[in-house]
CSV table of C-alpha atoms in Angstrom, one decimal:
chain,number,residue,atom,x,y,z
A,1,UNK,CA,94.8,98.3,127.7
A,2,UNK,CA,94.6,94.8,126.0
A,3,UNK,CA,94.9,94.2,122.3
A,4,UNK,CA,91.6,93.1,122.3
A,5,UNK,CA,90.3,96.3,123.5
A,6,UNK,CA,92.4,98.1,121.9
A,7,UNK,CA,91.0,96.6,118.4
A,8,UNK,CA,87.7,97.0,119.2
A,9,UNK,CA,87.9,100.5,119.9
A,10,UNK,CA,89.8,101.3,116.6
A,11,UNK,CA,86.5,99.4,115.0
A,12,UNK,CA,84.1,101.4,117.0
A,13,UNK,CA,86.2,104.1,115.6
A,14,UNK,CA,86.0,103.3,112.0
A,15,UNK,CA,81.9,102.8,112.4
A,16,UNK,CA,81.8,106.3,113.9
A,17,UNK,CA,83.8,107.9,110.8
A,18,UNK,CA,81.9,105.7,107.8
A,19,UNK,CA,79.9,108.4,105.6
A,20,UNK,CA,76.4,107.3,106.2
A,21,UNK,CA,74.2,110.0,106.9
A,22,UNK,CA,74.5,110.6,110.3
A,23,UNK,CA,72.2,114.0,110.8
A,24,UNK,CA,69.7,111.5,110.3
A,25,UNK,CA,70.3,109.5,113.9
A,26,UNK,CA,71.3,113.2,115.5
A,27,UNK,CA,69.1,113.3,118.9
A,28,UNK,CA,67.9,109.9,117.9
A,29,UNK,CA,66.6,106.6,119.9
A,30,UNK,CA,67.9,103.6,118.7
A,31,UNK,CA,67.1,100.4,120.5
A,32,UNK,CA,68.9,97.3,119.6
A,33,UNK,CA,68.0,94.0,120.5
A,34,UNK,CA,70.3,91.2,121.2
A,35,UNK,CA,72.7,93.7,122.3
A,36,UNK,CA,75.0,91.7,123.9
A,37,UNK,CA,75.3,89.4,120.9
A,38,UNK,CA,78.6,89.3,118.3
A,39,UNK,CA,77.6,91.9,115.9
A,40,UNK,CA,75.4,94.3,117.9
A,41,UNK,CA,77.3,95.1,120.3
A,42,UNK,CA,79.0,96.3,117.6
A,43,UNK,CA,76.5,98.3,116.7
A,44,UNK,CA,76.3,99.9,120.0
A,45,UNK,CA,80.2,101.0,120.4
A,46,UNK,CA,79.9,102.4,117.5
A,47,UNK,CA,76.6,104.9,118.0
A,48,UNK,CA,78.1,105.7,121.7
A,49,UNK,CA,81.8,106.3,119.9
A,50,UNK,CA,80.0,108.7,117.5
A,51,UNK,CA,78.5,110.3,120.5
A,52,UNK,CA,82.1,110.3,121.8
A,53,UNK,CA,83.0,112.1,118.9
A,54,UNK,CA,80.6,114.3,117.6
A,55,UNK,CA,78.4,115.0,120.1
A,56,UNK,CA,75.7,113.5,117.8
A,57,UNK,CA,73.3,113.1,121.4
A,58,UNK,CA,72.1,109.8,120.0
A,59,UNK,CA,70.4,107.7,122.6
A,60,UNK,CA,71.5,104.0,122.7
A,61,UNK,CA,68.7,101.0,124.4
A,62,UNK,CA,70.7,97.5,124.5
A,63,UNK,CA,68.2,95.4,125.3
A,64,UNK,CA,69.8,91.8,127.1
A,65,UNK,CA,68.6,89.1,128.6
A,66,UNK,CA,71.7,87.9,130.3
A,67,UNK,CA,72.5,90.0,133.1
A,68,UNK,CA,75.5,88.8,134.1
A,69,UNK,CA,76.8,89.2,130.4
A,70,UNK,CA,75.7,92.7,129.7
A,71,UNK,CA,77.0,94.5,133.0
A,72,UNK,CA,79.9,93.0,132.0
A,73,UNK,CA,80.4,94.2,128.3
A,74,UNK,CA,78.7,97.4,128.4
A,75,UNK,CA,80.4,98.2,132.1
A,76,UNK,CA,82.1,101.3,130.6
A,77,UNK,CA,78.5,102.8,129.6
A,78,UNK,CA,76.5,102.6,132.3
A,79,UNK,CA,76.8,105.5,134.1
A,80,UNK,CA,76.5,107.5,130.8
A,81,UNK,CA,72.8,109.7,129.8
A,82,UNK,CA,73.2,108.6,126.2
A,83,UNK,CA,72.7,104.7,127.4
A,84,UNK,CA,70.1,102.0,128.6
A,85,UNK,CA,70.6,98.7,129.1
A,86,UNK,CA,66.9,97.1,129.1
A,87,UNK,CA,67.4,93.4,130.4
A,88,UNK,CA,64.5,91.2,129.1
A,89,UNK,CA,63.9,88.0,127.3
A,90,UNK,CA,62.7,89.4,123.7
A,91,UNK,CA,60.5,86.4,123.4
A,92,UNK,CA,58.0,88.0,125.9
A,93,UNK,CA,55.9,91.5,125.0
A,94,UNK,CA,57.7,94.1,125.8
A,95,UNK,CA,56.2,97.3,127.5
A,96,UNK,CA,58.3,100.7,127.3
A,97,UNK,CA,57.0,104.3,128.5
A,98,UNK,CA,60.0,106.2,126.3
A,99,UNK,CA,60.4,107.4,123.0
A,100,UNK,CA,61.7,104.9,120.6
A,101,UNK,CA,62.9,106.6,116.8
A,102,UNK,CA,64.6,103.0,115.5
A,103,UNK,CA,64.9,99.1,116.4
A,104,UNK,CA,67.5,97.4,115.3
A,105,UNK,CA,66.5,92.9,115.9
A,106,UNK,CA,69.5,91.4,116.3
A,107,UNK,CA,68.4,88.8,118.8
A,108,UNK,CA,68.8,85.5,118.0
A,109,UNK,CA,71.2,82.3,119.0
A,110,UNK,CA,73.3,82.2,116.0
A,111,UNK,CA,76.5,80.1,116.6
A,112,UNK,CA,75.9,76.8,115.2
A,113,UNK,CA,76.2,74.8,118.8
A,114,UNK,CA,73.6,76.9,120.5
A,115,UNK,CA,70.6,76.8,117.2
A,116,UNK,CA,71.0,72.9,117.9
A,117,UNK,CA,71.5,72.7,121.6
A,118,UNK,CA,67.5,74.6,121.6
A,119,UNK,CA,66.2,75.1,118.4
A,120,UNK,CA,63.2,76.0,120.1
A,121,UNK,CA,64.6,79.0,121.8
A,122,UNK,CA,66.0,79.7,118.2
A,123,UNK,CA,63.1,80.3,115.9
A,124,UNK,CA,60.9,81.7,118.7
A,125,UNK,CA,63.9,84.4,119.0
A,126,UNK,CA,64.0,84.7,115.7
A,127,UNK,CA,60.5,85.0,114.8
A,128,UNK,CA,58.3,85.8,118.4
A,129,UNK,CA,61.3,88.3,119.5
A,130,UNK,CA,60.8,89.4,115.7
A,131,UNK,CA,56.5,90.0,116.6
A,132,UNK,CA,56.9,92.1,119.5
A,133,UNK,CA,60.0,94.3,118.4
A,134,UNK,CA,57.3,94.8,115.1
A,135,UNK,CA,54.9,95.8,117.5
A,136,UNK,CA,57.1,98.1,119.7
A,137,UNK,CA,57.9,99.6,116.5
A,138,UNK,CA,54.2,100.0,115.7
A,139,UNK,CA,53.1,101.7,118.9
A,140,UNK,CA,56.4,103.8,118.8
A,141,UNK,CA,55.9,105.2,115.0
A,142,UNK,CA,59.3,103.2,115.2
A,143,UNK,CA,61.4,102.2,111.9
A,144,UNK,CA,62.6,98.5,111.9
A,145,UNK,CA,65.6,96.7,110.9
A,146,UNK,CA,65.6,92.8,110.7
A,147,UNK,CA,69.4,91.4,111.0
A,148,UNK,CA,68.2,88.3,108.4
A,149,UNK,CA,71.2,86.1,107.2
A,150,UNK,CA,72.6,84.6,103.7
A,151,UNK,CA,71.1,81.1,105.1
A,152,UNK,CA,68.0,81.8,103.9
A,153,UNK,CA,68.9,81.1,100.8
A,154,UNK,CA,69.5,77.3,101.6
A,155,UNK,CA,70.1,75.7,98.4
A,156,UNK,CA,70.2,77.2,95.1
A,157,UNK,CA,71.1,75.3,92.1
A,158,UNK,CA,72.9,76.9,89.2
A,159,UNK,CA,72.3,80.2,90.6
A,160,UNK,CA,75.7,81.7,91.1
A,161,UNK,CA,76.0,84.4,93.8
A,162,UNK,CA,72.8,85.1,95.3
A,163,UNK,CA,70.1,88.2,94.3
A,164,UNK,CA,68.0,89.4,96.7
A,165,UNK,CA,65.0,87.5,94.6
A,166,UNK,CA,67.3,84.5,94.5
A,167,UNK,CA,64.8,81.3,96.2
A,168,UNK,CA,66.2,78.7,96.8
A,169,UNK,CA,65.1,75.1,99.1
A,170,UNK,CA,65.1,74.7,102.4
A,171,UNK,CA,64.1,71.4,104.1
A,172,UNK,CA,62.0,72.8,107.3
A,173,UNK,CA,61.4,69.7,108.6
A,174,UNK,CA,65.0,69.5,108.9
A,175,UNK,CA,66.5,70.9,112.2
A,176,UNK,CA,69.5,72.0,111.3
A,177,UNK,CA,67.6,74.1,109.1
A,178,UNK,CA,66.2,75.7,112.1
A,179,UNK,CA,67.5,79.1,112.1
A,180,UNK,CA,67.7,79.7,108.1
A,181,UNK,CA,63.9,79.1,108.6
A,182,UNK,CA,63.2,81.3,111.5
A,183,UNK,CA,64.8,84.0,109.6
A,184,UNK,CA,62.6,83.4,106.5
A,185,UNK,CA,59.9,83.5,108.5
A,186,UNK,CA,60.7,86.7,110.4
A,187,UNK,CA,61.2,88.0,107.0
A,188,UNK,CA,58.2,87.4,106.0
A,189,UNK,CA,56.3,89.2,109.2
A,190,UNK,CA,58.7,92.2,108.3
A,191,UNK,CA,56.4,92.2,104.5
A,192,UNK,CA,53.3,92.0,106.5
A,193,UNK,CA,54.1,94.9,108.7
A,194,UNK,CA,55.4,96.6,106.1
A,195,UNK,CA,51.9,95.9,104.2
A,196,UNK,CA,50.4,98.1,107.6
A,197,UNK,CA,52.6,100.9,106.7
A,198,UNK,CA,55.8,100.2,109.4
A,199,UNK,CA,58.7,101.5,107.8
A,200,UNK,CA,60.7,97.8,107.7
A,201,UNK,CA,63.8,96.9,106.2
A,202,UNK,CA,65.9,93.5,105.9
A,203,UNK,CA,69.7,93.1,105.5
A,204,UNK,CA,70.9,89.4,104.9
A,205,UNK,CA,74.6,89.3,105.9
A,206,UNK,CA,77.6,86.9,105.0
A,207,UNK,CA,79.8,85.3,107.1
A,208,UNK,CA,81.1,88.0,109.5
A,209,UNK,CA,84.3,88.5,111.0
A,210,UNK,CA,85.3,90.1,114.1
A,211,UNK,CA,86.6,89.6,117.7
A,212,UNK,CA,83.9,88.7,120.3
A,213,UNK,CA,83.0,85.3,119.7
A,214,UNK,CA,83.2,82.5,121.9
A,215,UNK,CA,86.3,79.8,121.0
A,216,UNK,CA,83.6,77.0,120.5
A,217,UNK,CA,80.3,78.7,118.6
A,218,UNK,CA,81.1,76.3,115.8
A,219,UNK,CA,81.3,79.0,113.0
A,220,UNK,CA,83.9,78.0,110.6
A,221,UNK,CA,86.3,80.8,110.6
A,222,UNK,CA,86.2,80.4,114.9
A,223,UNK,CA,86.7,77.1,114.8
A,224,UNK,CA,90.0,77.7,113.0
A,225,UNK,CA,91.5,80.2,115.3
A,226,UNK,CA,90.4,78.0,118.2
A,227,UNK,CA,92.0,75.1,116.7
A,228,UNK,CA,95.5,77.2,115.8
A,229,UNK,CA,95.6,78.5,119.9
A,230,UNK,CA,95.3,74.5,120.7
A,231,UNK,CA,98.0,73.9,118.3
A,232,UNK,CA,99.8,73.9,114.9
A,233,UNK,CA,97.7,72.3,113.0
A,234,UNK,CA,93.9,73.8,110.9
A,235,UNK,CA,91.9,70.0,110.3
A,236,UNK,CA,89.1,70.7,107.6
A,237,UNK,CA,85.9,69.1,108.1
A,238,UNK,CA,86.2,67.6,103.9
A,239,UNK,CA,88.0,68.9,101.1
A,240,UNK,CA,87.8,72.3,101.8
A,241,UNK,CA,86.0,73.3,98.8
A,242,UNK,CA,82.6,75.0,99.6
A,243,UNK,CA,83.1,78.8,98.8
A,244,UNK,CA,81.8,81.6,100.7
A,245,UNK,CA,81.7,85.4,101.1
A,246,UNK,CA,83.4,86.8,104.3
A,247,UNK,CA,83.0,90.4,105.5
A,248,UNK,CA,84.8,92.8,108.3
A,249,UNK,CA,82.4,93.8,111.2
A,250,UNK,CA,83.3,97.5,110.5
A,251,UNK,CA,81.7,97.1,106.9
A,252,UNK,CA,79.0,95.2,108.2
A,253,UNK,CA,77.8,97.6,111.1
A,254,UNK,CA,78.2,100.6,108.2
A,255,UNK,CA,75.9,98.7,105.7
A,256,UNK,CA,73.3,97.5,108.7
A,257,UNK,CA,73.2,101.2,109.5
A,258,UNK,CA,73.0,102.6,105.6
A,259,UNK,CA,70.3,100.1,104.7
A,260,UNK,CA,68.3,101.5,108.4
A,261,UNK,CA,68.7,104.7,107.0
A,262,UNK,CA,68.5,104.4,103.3
A,263,UNK,CA,66.6,101.5,102.1
A,264,UNK,CA,63.1,100.8,100.8
A,265,UNK,CA,60.6,99.6,102.9
A,266,UNK,CA,59.7,96.1,102.4
A,267,UNK,CA,62.6,95.3,100.8
A,268,UNK,CA,65.9,92.7,102.0
A,269,UNK,CA,69.6,93.9,101.1
A,270,UNK,CA,72.5,91.2,100.4
A,271,UNK,CA,75.2,92.5,102.6
A,272,UNK,CA,78.5,90.8,101.2
A,273,UNK,CA,81.6,91.7,100.1
A,274,UNK,CA,82.6,89.7,96.6
A,275,UNK,CA,86.1,90.7,96.9
A,276,UNK,CA,86.5,89.1,100.3
A,277,UNK,CA,84.8,85.3,98.7
A,278,UNK,CA,86.8,82.2,99.4
A,279,UNK,CA,86.8,78.6,99.6
A,280,UNK,CA,87.0,77.0,103.3
A,281,UNK,CA,90.4,75.7,102.1
A,282,UNK,CA,91.7,79.2,100.8
A,283,UNK,CA,89.9,80.6,104.0
A,284,UNK,CA,92.2,78.4,106.3
A,285,UNK,CA,95.4,78.9,104.0
A,286,UNK,CA,94.3,83.1,104.4
A,287,UNK,CA,94.4,82.7,108.2
A,288,UNK,CA,97.6,80.7,108.8
A,289,UNK,CA,99.8,82.9,106.4
A,290,UNK,CA,98.7,85.7,108.9
A,291,UNK,CA,100.4,83.5,111.9
A,292,UNK,CA,103.9,84.9,112.1
A,293,UNK,CA,105.3,83.1,115.5
A,294,UNK,CA,104.5,79.4,113.9
A,295,UNK,CA,104.0,77.5,110.8
A,296,UNK,CA,100.3,76.4,110.3
A,297,UNK,CA,99.6,72.8,109.0
A,298,UNK,CA,96.1,72.4,107.1
A,299,UNK,CA,94.8,68.8,106.9
A,300,UNK,CA,91.6,67.1,105.5
A,301,UNK,CA,89.7,65.1,107.4
A,302,UNK,CA,87.2,63.3,104.9
A,303,UNK,CA,85.7,60.7,107.2
A,304,UNK,CA,83.5,63.8,108.7
A,305,UNK,CA,82.3,64.8,105.2
A,306,UNK,CA,80.2,61.1,105.6
A,307,UNK,CA,79.3,61.1,109.4
A,308,UNK,CA,79.1,64.5,110.5
A,309,UNK,CA,75.2,65.7,109.2
A,310,UNK,CA,76.0,69.6,109.8
A,311,UNK,CA,78.9,68.8,107.4
A,312,UNK,CA,77.2,66.8,105.8
A,313,UNK,CA,74.2,69.0,104.8
A,314,UNK,CA,75.9,71.9,104.1
A,315,UNK,CA,75.5,74.3,101.0
A,316,UNK,CA,78.2,73.7,98.3
A,317,UNK,CA,78.4,78.0,97.4
A,318,UNK,CA,77.0,80.7,99.5
A,319,UNK,CA,77.9,83.7,98.1
A,320,UNK,CA,76.1,86.8,97.6
A,321,UNK,CA,75.8,89.6,95.5
A,322,UNK,CA,75.8,93.1,96.6
A,323,UNK,CA,74.5,95.3,93.6
A,324,UNK,CA,71.7,96.4,95.7
A,325,UNK,CA,73.0,97.5,98.8
A,326,UNK,CA,75.8,98.8,97.0
A,327,UNK,CA,72.9,101.4,95.0
A,328,UNK,CA,72.5,103.2,98.4
A,329,UNK,CA,75.9,104.0,98.5
A,330,UNK,CA,77.7,101.3,100.3
A,331,UNK,CA,80.9,99.8,100.1
A,332,UNK,CA,83.3,97.4,101.8
A,333,UNK,CA,86.6,98.4,102.7
A,334,UNK,CA,88.7,95.8,104.6
A,335,UNK,CA,90.7,93.1,102.5
A,336,UNK,CA,90.2,89.6,103.9
A,337,UNK,CA,93.5,89.3,104.8
A,338,UNK,CA,93.5,92.7,107.3
A,339,UNK,CA,89.7,90.9,108.4
A,340,UNK,CA,91.9,88.2,109.4
A,341,UNK,CA,94.2,89.4,111.1
A,342,UNK,CA,92.9,91.8,112.7
A,343,UNK,CA,90.2,89.3,114.0
A,344,UNK,CA,93.4,87.1,115.1
A,345,UNK,CA,95.0,89.4,117.2
A,346,UNK,CA,91.6,89.9,118.9
A,347,UNK,CA,92.4,86.4,120.4
A,348,UNK,CA,95.8,87.0,121.3
A,349,UNK,CA,97.5,85.7,118.5
A,350,UNK,CA,100.9,87.1,117.2
A,351,UNK,CA,99.9,88.4,113.8
């Protein structure tokens, strides 16, 4: 067994043993869109591991667009009675004859590179895909959860940590905001369907740490890992002062399931851990300190701050407040250094 396999199996067990209300999921069918994706795949792993450990009879439908990737990712599940692979682009209307109790809509190009490579696909997967799945929820009488993003807040002057009622500023004509604007539109769709008595809840995750993302994805922590795998240096794009909240994948998935089961319809919940808040520089230092076999130097490329549009437009502070989701009984368990260590080990680093 590889280190990567060992880590994700351990994470699946952690999710399966989390203190959510599993009674509500016994014998139920859960449809997960974008199941090939970074976060949704762990929802699949955790739910099926729950069946392995406790025979809860949860049925998982994993909706994926890429057949080859899905066959590879879920090879070990394909002969299981509690797993179904549904191969279709979420942007197309969905026809399904079976029963569905819960839908988690996670289909979206989420990496920075993917968002800008095809912004139309990014918008459509989030908005048209959301509408297609809400229509399915309406037909099946299913409960619906949207995986949104803390990016929807945009720039919120003098707000401190973002609570769910903060309203920021997003330039909707700037292509670099396509992901955030699409998530905002999808949230509005959820509000509309909630008004039609479809039970809809929303989670707004902060940056989630785990293995399973392509090393050219473009996300901050993956960029750091990619650089450390190639050499002994992390080069920051600027002075490292922007602050972010981070969250390990097991805490993220248990938070998602908590909101699915306990959240109030038509409402959004930040999914974050204030204890895992760090500046870009502090995050680099934390990750560098986890490396055992060599010294990682941290340097600064100040020219990037002047020339790279994505860096120039980065919001200084994107830190959420978790009070609302904690009121549902959820709390994060994994500290930042342990989250970094597990994520880095997944990619074969000596930590």
